[in-house]
Coordinates of N, CA and C in Angstrom, one line a residue:
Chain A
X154 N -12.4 6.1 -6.7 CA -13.1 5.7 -5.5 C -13.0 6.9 -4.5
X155 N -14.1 7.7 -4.3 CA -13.8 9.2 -3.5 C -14.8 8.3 -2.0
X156 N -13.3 8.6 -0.5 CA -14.1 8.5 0.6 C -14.4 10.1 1.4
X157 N -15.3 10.1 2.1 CA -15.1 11.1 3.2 C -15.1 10.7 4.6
X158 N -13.8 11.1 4.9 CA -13.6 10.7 6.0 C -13.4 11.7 6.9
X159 N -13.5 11.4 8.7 CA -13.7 12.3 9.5 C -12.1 13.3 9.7
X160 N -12.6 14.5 9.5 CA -11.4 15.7 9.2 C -10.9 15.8 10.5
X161 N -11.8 15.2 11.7 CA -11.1 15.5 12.9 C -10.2 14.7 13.5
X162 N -10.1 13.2 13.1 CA -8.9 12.6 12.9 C -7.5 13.0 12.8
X163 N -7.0 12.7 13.9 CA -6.0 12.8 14.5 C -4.7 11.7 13.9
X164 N -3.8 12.5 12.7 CA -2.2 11.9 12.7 C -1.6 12.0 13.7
X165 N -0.8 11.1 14.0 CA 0.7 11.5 14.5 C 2.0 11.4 14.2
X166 N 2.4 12.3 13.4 CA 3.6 12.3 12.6 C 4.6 13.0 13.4
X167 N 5.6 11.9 12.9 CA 7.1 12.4 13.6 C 7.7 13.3 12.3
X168 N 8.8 13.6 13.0 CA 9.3 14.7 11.8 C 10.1 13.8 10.7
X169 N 10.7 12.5 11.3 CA 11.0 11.5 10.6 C 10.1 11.6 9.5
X170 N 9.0 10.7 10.0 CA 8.5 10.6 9.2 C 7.6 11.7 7.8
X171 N 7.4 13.0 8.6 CA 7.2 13.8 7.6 C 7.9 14.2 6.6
X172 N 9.2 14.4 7.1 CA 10.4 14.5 6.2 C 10.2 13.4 4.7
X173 N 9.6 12.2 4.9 CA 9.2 11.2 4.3 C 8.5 11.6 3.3
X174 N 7.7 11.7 3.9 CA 6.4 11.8 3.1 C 6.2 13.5 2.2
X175 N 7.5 14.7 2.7 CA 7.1 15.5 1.8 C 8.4 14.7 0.6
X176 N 9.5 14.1 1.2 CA 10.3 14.2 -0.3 C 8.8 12.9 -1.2
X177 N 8.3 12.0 -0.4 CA 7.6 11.0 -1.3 C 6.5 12.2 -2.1
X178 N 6.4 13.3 -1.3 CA 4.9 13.9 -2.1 C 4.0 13.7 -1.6
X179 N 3.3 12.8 -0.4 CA 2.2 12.2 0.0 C 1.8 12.7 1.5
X180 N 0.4 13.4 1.3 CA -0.1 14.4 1.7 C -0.5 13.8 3.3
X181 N -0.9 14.3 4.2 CA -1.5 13.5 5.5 C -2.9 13.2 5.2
X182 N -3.9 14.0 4.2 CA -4.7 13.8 3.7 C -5.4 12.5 2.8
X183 N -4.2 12.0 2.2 CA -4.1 10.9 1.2 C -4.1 9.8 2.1
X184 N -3.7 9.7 3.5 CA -3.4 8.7 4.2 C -4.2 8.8 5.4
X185 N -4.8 9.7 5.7 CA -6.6 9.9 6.0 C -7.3 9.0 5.5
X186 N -7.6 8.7 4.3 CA -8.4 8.4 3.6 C -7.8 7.1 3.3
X187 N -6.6 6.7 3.1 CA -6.6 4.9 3.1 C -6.8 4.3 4.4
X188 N -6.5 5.3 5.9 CA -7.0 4.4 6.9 C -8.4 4.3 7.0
X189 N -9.0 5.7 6.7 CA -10.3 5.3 6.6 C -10.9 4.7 6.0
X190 N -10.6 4.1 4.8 CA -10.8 3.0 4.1 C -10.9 1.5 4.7
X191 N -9.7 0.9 5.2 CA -8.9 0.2 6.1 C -9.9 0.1 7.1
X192 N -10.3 1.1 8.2 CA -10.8 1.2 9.0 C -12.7 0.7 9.1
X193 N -12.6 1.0 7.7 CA -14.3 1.2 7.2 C -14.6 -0.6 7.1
X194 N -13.7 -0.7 6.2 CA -14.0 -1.9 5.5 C -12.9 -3.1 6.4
X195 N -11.6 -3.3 6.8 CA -11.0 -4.4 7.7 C -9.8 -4.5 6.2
X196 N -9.9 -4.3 5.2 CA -9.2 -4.6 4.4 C -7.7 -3.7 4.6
X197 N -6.9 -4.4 5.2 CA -5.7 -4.2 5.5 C -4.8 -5.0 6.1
X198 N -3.6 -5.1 6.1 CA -2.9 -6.4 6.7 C -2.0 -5.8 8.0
X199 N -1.9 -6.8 8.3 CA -1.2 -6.3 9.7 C -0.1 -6.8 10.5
X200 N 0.8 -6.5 10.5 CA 2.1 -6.9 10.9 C 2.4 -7.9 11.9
X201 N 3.0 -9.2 11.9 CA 3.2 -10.2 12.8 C 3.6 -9.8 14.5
X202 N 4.9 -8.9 13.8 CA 6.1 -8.6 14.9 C 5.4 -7.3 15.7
X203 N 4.6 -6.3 15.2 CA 4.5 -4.5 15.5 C 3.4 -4.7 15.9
X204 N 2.2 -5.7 15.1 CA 1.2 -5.5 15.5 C 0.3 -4.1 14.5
X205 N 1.3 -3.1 13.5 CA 0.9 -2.2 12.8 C 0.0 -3.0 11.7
X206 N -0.5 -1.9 11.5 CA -1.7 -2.0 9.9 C -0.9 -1.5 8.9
X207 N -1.1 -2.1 7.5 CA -0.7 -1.3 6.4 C -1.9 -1.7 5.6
X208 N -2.3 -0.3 5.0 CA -3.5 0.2 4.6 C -3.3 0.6 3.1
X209 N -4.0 0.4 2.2 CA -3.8 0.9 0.9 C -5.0 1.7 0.4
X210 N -4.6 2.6 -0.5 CA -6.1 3.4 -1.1 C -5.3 4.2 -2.4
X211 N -6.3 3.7 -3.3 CA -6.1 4.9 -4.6 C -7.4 5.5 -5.2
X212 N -7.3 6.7 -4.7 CA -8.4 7.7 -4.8 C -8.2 8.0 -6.7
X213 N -7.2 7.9 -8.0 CA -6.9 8.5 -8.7 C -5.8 7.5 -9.4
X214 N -4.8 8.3 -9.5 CA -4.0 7.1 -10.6 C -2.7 6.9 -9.4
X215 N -2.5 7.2 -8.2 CA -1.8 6.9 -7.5 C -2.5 5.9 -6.1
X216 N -1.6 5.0 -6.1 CA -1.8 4.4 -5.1 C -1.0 4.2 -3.4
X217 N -1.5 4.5 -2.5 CA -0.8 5.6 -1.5 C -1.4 4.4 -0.3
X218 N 0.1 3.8 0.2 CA 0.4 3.0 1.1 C 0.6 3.7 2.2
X219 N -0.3 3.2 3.7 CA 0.3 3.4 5.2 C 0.8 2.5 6.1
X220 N 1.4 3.1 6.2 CA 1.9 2.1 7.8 C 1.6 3.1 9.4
X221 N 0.3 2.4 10.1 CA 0.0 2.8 11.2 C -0.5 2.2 12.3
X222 N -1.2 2.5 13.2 CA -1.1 1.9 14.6 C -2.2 2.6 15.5
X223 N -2.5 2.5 15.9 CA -3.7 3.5 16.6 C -3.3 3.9 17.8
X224 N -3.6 5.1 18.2 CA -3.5 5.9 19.8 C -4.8 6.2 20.1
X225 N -4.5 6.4 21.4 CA -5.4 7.3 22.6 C -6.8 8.2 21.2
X226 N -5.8 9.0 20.6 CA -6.9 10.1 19.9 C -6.4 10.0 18.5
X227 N -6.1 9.2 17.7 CA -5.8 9.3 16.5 C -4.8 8.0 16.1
X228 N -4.4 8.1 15.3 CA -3.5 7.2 14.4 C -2.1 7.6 14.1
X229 N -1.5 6.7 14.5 CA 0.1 7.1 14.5 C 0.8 6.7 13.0
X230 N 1.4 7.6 12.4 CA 2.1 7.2 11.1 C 3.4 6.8 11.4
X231 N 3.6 5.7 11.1 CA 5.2 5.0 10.5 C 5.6 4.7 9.7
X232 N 5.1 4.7 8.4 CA 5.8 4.6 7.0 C 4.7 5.0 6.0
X233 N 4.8 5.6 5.5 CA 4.3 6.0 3.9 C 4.6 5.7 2.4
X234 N 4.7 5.7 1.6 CA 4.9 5.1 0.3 C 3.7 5.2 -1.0
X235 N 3.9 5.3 -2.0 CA 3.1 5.7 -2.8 C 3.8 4.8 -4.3
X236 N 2.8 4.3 -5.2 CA 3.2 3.7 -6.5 C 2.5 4.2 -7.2
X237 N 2.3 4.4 -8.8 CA 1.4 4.4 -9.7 C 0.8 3.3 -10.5
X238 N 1.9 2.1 -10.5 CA 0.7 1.4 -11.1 C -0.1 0.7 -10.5
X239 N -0.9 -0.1 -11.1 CA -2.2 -0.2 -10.2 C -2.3 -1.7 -10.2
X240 N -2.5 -2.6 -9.1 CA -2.5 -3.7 -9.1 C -3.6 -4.5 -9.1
X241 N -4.3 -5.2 -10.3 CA -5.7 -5.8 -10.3 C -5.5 -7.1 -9.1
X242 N -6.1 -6.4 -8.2 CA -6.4 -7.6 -7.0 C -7.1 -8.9 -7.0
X243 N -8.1 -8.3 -8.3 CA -8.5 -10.2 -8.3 C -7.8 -10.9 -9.4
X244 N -7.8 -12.1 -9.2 CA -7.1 -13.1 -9.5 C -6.9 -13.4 -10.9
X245 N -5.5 -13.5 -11.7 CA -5.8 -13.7 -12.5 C -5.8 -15.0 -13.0
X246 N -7.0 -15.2 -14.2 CA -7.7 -16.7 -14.2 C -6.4 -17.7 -15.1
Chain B
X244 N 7.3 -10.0 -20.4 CA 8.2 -9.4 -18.6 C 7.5 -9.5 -17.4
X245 N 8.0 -10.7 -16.5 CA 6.9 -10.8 -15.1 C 7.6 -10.3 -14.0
X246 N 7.3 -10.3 -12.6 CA 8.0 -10.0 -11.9 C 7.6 -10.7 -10.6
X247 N 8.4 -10.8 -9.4 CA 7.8 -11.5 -8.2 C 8.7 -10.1 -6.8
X248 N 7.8 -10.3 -5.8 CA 7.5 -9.9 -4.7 C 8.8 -10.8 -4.3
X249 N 9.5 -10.3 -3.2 CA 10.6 -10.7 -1.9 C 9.5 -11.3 -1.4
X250 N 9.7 -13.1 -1.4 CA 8.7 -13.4 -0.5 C 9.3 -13.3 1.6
X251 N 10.3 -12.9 1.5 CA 10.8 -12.8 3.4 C 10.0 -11.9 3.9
X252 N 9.8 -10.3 3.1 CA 9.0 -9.4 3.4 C 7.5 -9.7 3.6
X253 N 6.8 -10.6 3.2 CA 5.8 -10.8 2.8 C 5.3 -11.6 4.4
X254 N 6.1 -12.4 4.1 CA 5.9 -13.1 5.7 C 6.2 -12.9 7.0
X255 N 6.0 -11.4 7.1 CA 5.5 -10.7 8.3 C 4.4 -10.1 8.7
X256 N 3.4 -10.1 7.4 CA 2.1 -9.8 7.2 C 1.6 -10.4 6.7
X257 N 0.1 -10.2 7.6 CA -0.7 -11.4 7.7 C -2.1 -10.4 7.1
X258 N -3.3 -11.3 6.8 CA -4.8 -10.7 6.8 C -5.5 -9.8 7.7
X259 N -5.4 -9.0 7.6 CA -6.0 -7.8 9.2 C -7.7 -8.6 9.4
X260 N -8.4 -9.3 8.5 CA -9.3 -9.5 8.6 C -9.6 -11.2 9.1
X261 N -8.8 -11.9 8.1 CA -8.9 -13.1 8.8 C -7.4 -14.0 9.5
X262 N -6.7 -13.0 9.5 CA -4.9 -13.7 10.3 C -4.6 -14.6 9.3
X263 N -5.2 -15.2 8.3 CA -4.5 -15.9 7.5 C -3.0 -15.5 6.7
X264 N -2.2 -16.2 6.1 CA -0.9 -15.4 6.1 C -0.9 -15.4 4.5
X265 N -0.5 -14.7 3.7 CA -0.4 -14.2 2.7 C 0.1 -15.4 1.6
X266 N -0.4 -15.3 0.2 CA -0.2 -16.4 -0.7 C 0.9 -15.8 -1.7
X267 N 2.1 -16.9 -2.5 CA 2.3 -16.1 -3.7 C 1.0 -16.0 -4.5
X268 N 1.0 -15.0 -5.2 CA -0.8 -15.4 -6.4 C -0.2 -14.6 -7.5
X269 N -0.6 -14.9 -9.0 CA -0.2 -14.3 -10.0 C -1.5 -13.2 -10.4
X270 N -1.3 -11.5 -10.4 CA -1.9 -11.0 -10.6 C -1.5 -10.4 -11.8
X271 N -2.0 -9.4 -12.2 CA -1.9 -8.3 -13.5 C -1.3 -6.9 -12.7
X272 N -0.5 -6.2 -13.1 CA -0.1 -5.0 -12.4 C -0.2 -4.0 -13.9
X273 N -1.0 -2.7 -14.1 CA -1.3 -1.8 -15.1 C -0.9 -0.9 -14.9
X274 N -0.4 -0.1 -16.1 CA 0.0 1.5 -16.2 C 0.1 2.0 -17.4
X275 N -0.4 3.1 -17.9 CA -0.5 3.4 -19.2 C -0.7 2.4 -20.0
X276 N -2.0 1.8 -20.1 CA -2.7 0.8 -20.8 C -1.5 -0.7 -21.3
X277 N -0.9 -0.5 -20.7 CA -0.1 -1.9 -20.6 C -0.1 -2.6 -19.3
X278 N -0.2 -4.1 -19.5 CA -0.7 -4.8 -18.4 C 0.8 -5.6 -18.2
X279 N 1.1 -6.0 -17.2 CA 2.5 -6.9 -16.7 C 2.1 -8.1 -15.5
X280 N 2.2 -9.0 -16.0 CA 2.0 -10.3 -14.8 C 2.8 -9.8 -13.8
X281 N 2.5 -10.1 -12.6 CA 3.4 -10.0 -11.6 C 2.7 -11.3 -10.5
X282 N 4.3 -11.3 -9.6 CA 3.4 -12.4 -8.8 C 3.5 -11.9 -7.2
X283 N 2.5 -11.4 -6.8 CA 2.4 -11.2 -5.6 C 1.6 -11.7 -4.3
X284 N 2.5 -11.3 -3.2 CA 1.6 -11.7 -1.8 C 0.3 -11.7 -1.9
X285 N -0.7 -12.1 -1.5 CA -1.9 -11.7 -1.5 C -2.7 -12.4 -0.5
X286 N -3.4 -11.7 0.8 CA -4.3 -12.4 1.1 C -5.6 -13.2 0.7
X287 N -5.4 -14.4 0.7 CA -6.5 -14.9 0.0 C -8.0 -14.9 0.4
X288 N -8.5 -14.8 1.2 CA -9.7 -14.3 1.6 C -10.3 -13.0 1.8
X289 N -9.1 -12.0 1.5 CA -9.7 -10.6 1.5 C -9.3 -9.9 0.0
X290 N -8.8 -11.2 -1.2 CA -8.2 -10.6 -2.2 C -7.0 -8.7 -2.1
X291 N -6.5 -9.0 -1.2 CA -5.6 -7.9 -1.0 C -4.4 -8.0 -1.3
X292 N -3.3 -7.4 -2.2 CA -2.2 -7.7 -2.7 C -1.3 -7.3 -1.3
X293 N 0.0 -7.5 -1.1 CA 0.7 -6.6 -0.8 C 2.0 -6.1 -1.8
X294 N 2.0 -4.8 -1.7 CA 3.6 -4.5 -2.6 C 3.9 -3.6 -1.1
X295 N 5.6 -4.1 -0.9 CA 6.6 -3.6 -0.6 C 7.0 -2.4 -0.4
X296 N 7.4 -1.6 0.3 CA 7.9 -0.3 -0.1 C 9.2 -0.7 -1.3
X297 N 9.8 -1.7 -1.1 CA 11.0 -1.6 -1.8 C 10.5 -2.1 -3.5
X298 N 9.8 -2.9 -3.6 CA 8.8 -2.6 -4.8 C 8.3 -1.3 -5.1
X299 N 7.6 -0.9 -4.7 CA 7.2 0.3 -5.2 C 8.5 1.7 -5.6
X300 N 9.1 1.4 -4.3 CA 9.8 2.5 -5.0 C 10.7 2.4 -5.7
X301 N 11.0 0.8 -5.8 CA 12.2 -0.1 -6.9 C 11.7 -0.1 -8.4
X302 N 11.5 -1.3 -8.3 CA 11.2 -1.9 -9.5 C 9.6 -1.7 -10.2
X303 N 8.9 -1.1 -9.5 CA 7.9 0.1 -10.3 C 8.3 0.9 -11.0
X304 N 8.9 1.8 -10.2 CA 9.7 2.8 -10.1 C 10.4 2.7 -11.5
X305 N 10.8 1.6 -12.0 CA 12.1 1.4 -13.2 C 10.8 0.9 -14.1
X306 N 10.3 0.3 -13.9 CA 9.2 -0.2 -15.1 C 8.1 1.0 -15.5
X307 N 7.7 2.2 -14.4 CA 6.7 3.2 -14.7 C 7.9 4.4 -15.7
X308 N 9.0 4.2 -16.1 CA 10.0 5.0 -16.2 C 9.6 4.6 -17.5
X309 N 10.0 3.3 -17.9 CA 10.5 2.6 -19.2 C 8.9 2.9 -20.1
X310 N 8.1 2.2 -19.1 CA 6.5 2.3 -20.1 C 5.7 4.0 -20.3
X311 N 7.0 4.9 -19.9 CA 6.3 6.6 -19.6 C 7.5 6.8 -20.5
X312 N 8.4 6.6 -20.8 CA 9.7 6.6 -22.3 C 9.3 6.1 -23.3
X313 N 8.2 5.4 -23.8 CA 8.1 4.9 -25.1 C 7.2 5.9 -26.0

């Protein structure tokens, strides 16, 4: 599933959480593209207590979880995460 | 070999689409052409699973090990 999403989109990463995401491997790029997804379509859940989104997208054989929030000019990152296998979302009969 | 989702985690998240709150649902989870029931959260109107961070980087994590060893 290839998106294009707008390059001028604004992360906001703490060093926390970059620290994260280089030991996970998971690029700011990868998480571009599942909010844009998220954002395109509504498909994403959203936290009771924070009020955050967690966004999912697998462009490939990985599948690359966010946890975010929106600002002023961009999207604020709080958690990242990434799995390989792949979860058939519809139902099984 | 099936597996289930922490349902406490689950029930903090809800449908970003319709606020409905997440189901257990029995889905299929794939990797290297082997399929594994699993039973997870799922919003039911937007068919969207949720996995965990502690899933994924758990008990994935041990099952993508085992089915990448054979």
């Amino acid at each position: 599933m290839e998106t294009h999403c707008d390059q001028s989109v604004k992360l906001h990463i703490s060093d926390e959480v970059r620290e994260i995401m280089e030991k996970r491997m998971i690029l700011a790029e990868d998480l571009k593209q599942a909010i844009h997804w998220a954002e395109k379509t509504g498909s994403r859940l959203v936290h009771k207590k924070t009020g955050h989104f967690l966004a999912h997208h697998r462009p490939t054989t990985v599948t690359y979880w966010v946890e975010y929030s929106r600002s002023e000019n961009g999207y604020v990152i709080h958690n990242a995460y990434s799995h390989r296998m792949q979860v058939m979302e519809d139902v099984k009969p | 070999m099936s597996h289930q989702v922490d349902i406490h985690e689950s029930e903090n998240w809800q449908c970003g689409k319709c606020g409905a709150d997440l189901e257990p649902t029995k889905v299929e989870v794939g990797y290297m052409e082997a399929n594994t029931p699993w039973s997870c959260p799922r919003a039911p109107n937007a068919a969207l699973c949720f996995v965990p961070e502690e899933l994924a980087l758990g008990k994935m994590v041990e099952v993508e090990k085992i089915l990448e060893d054979k």
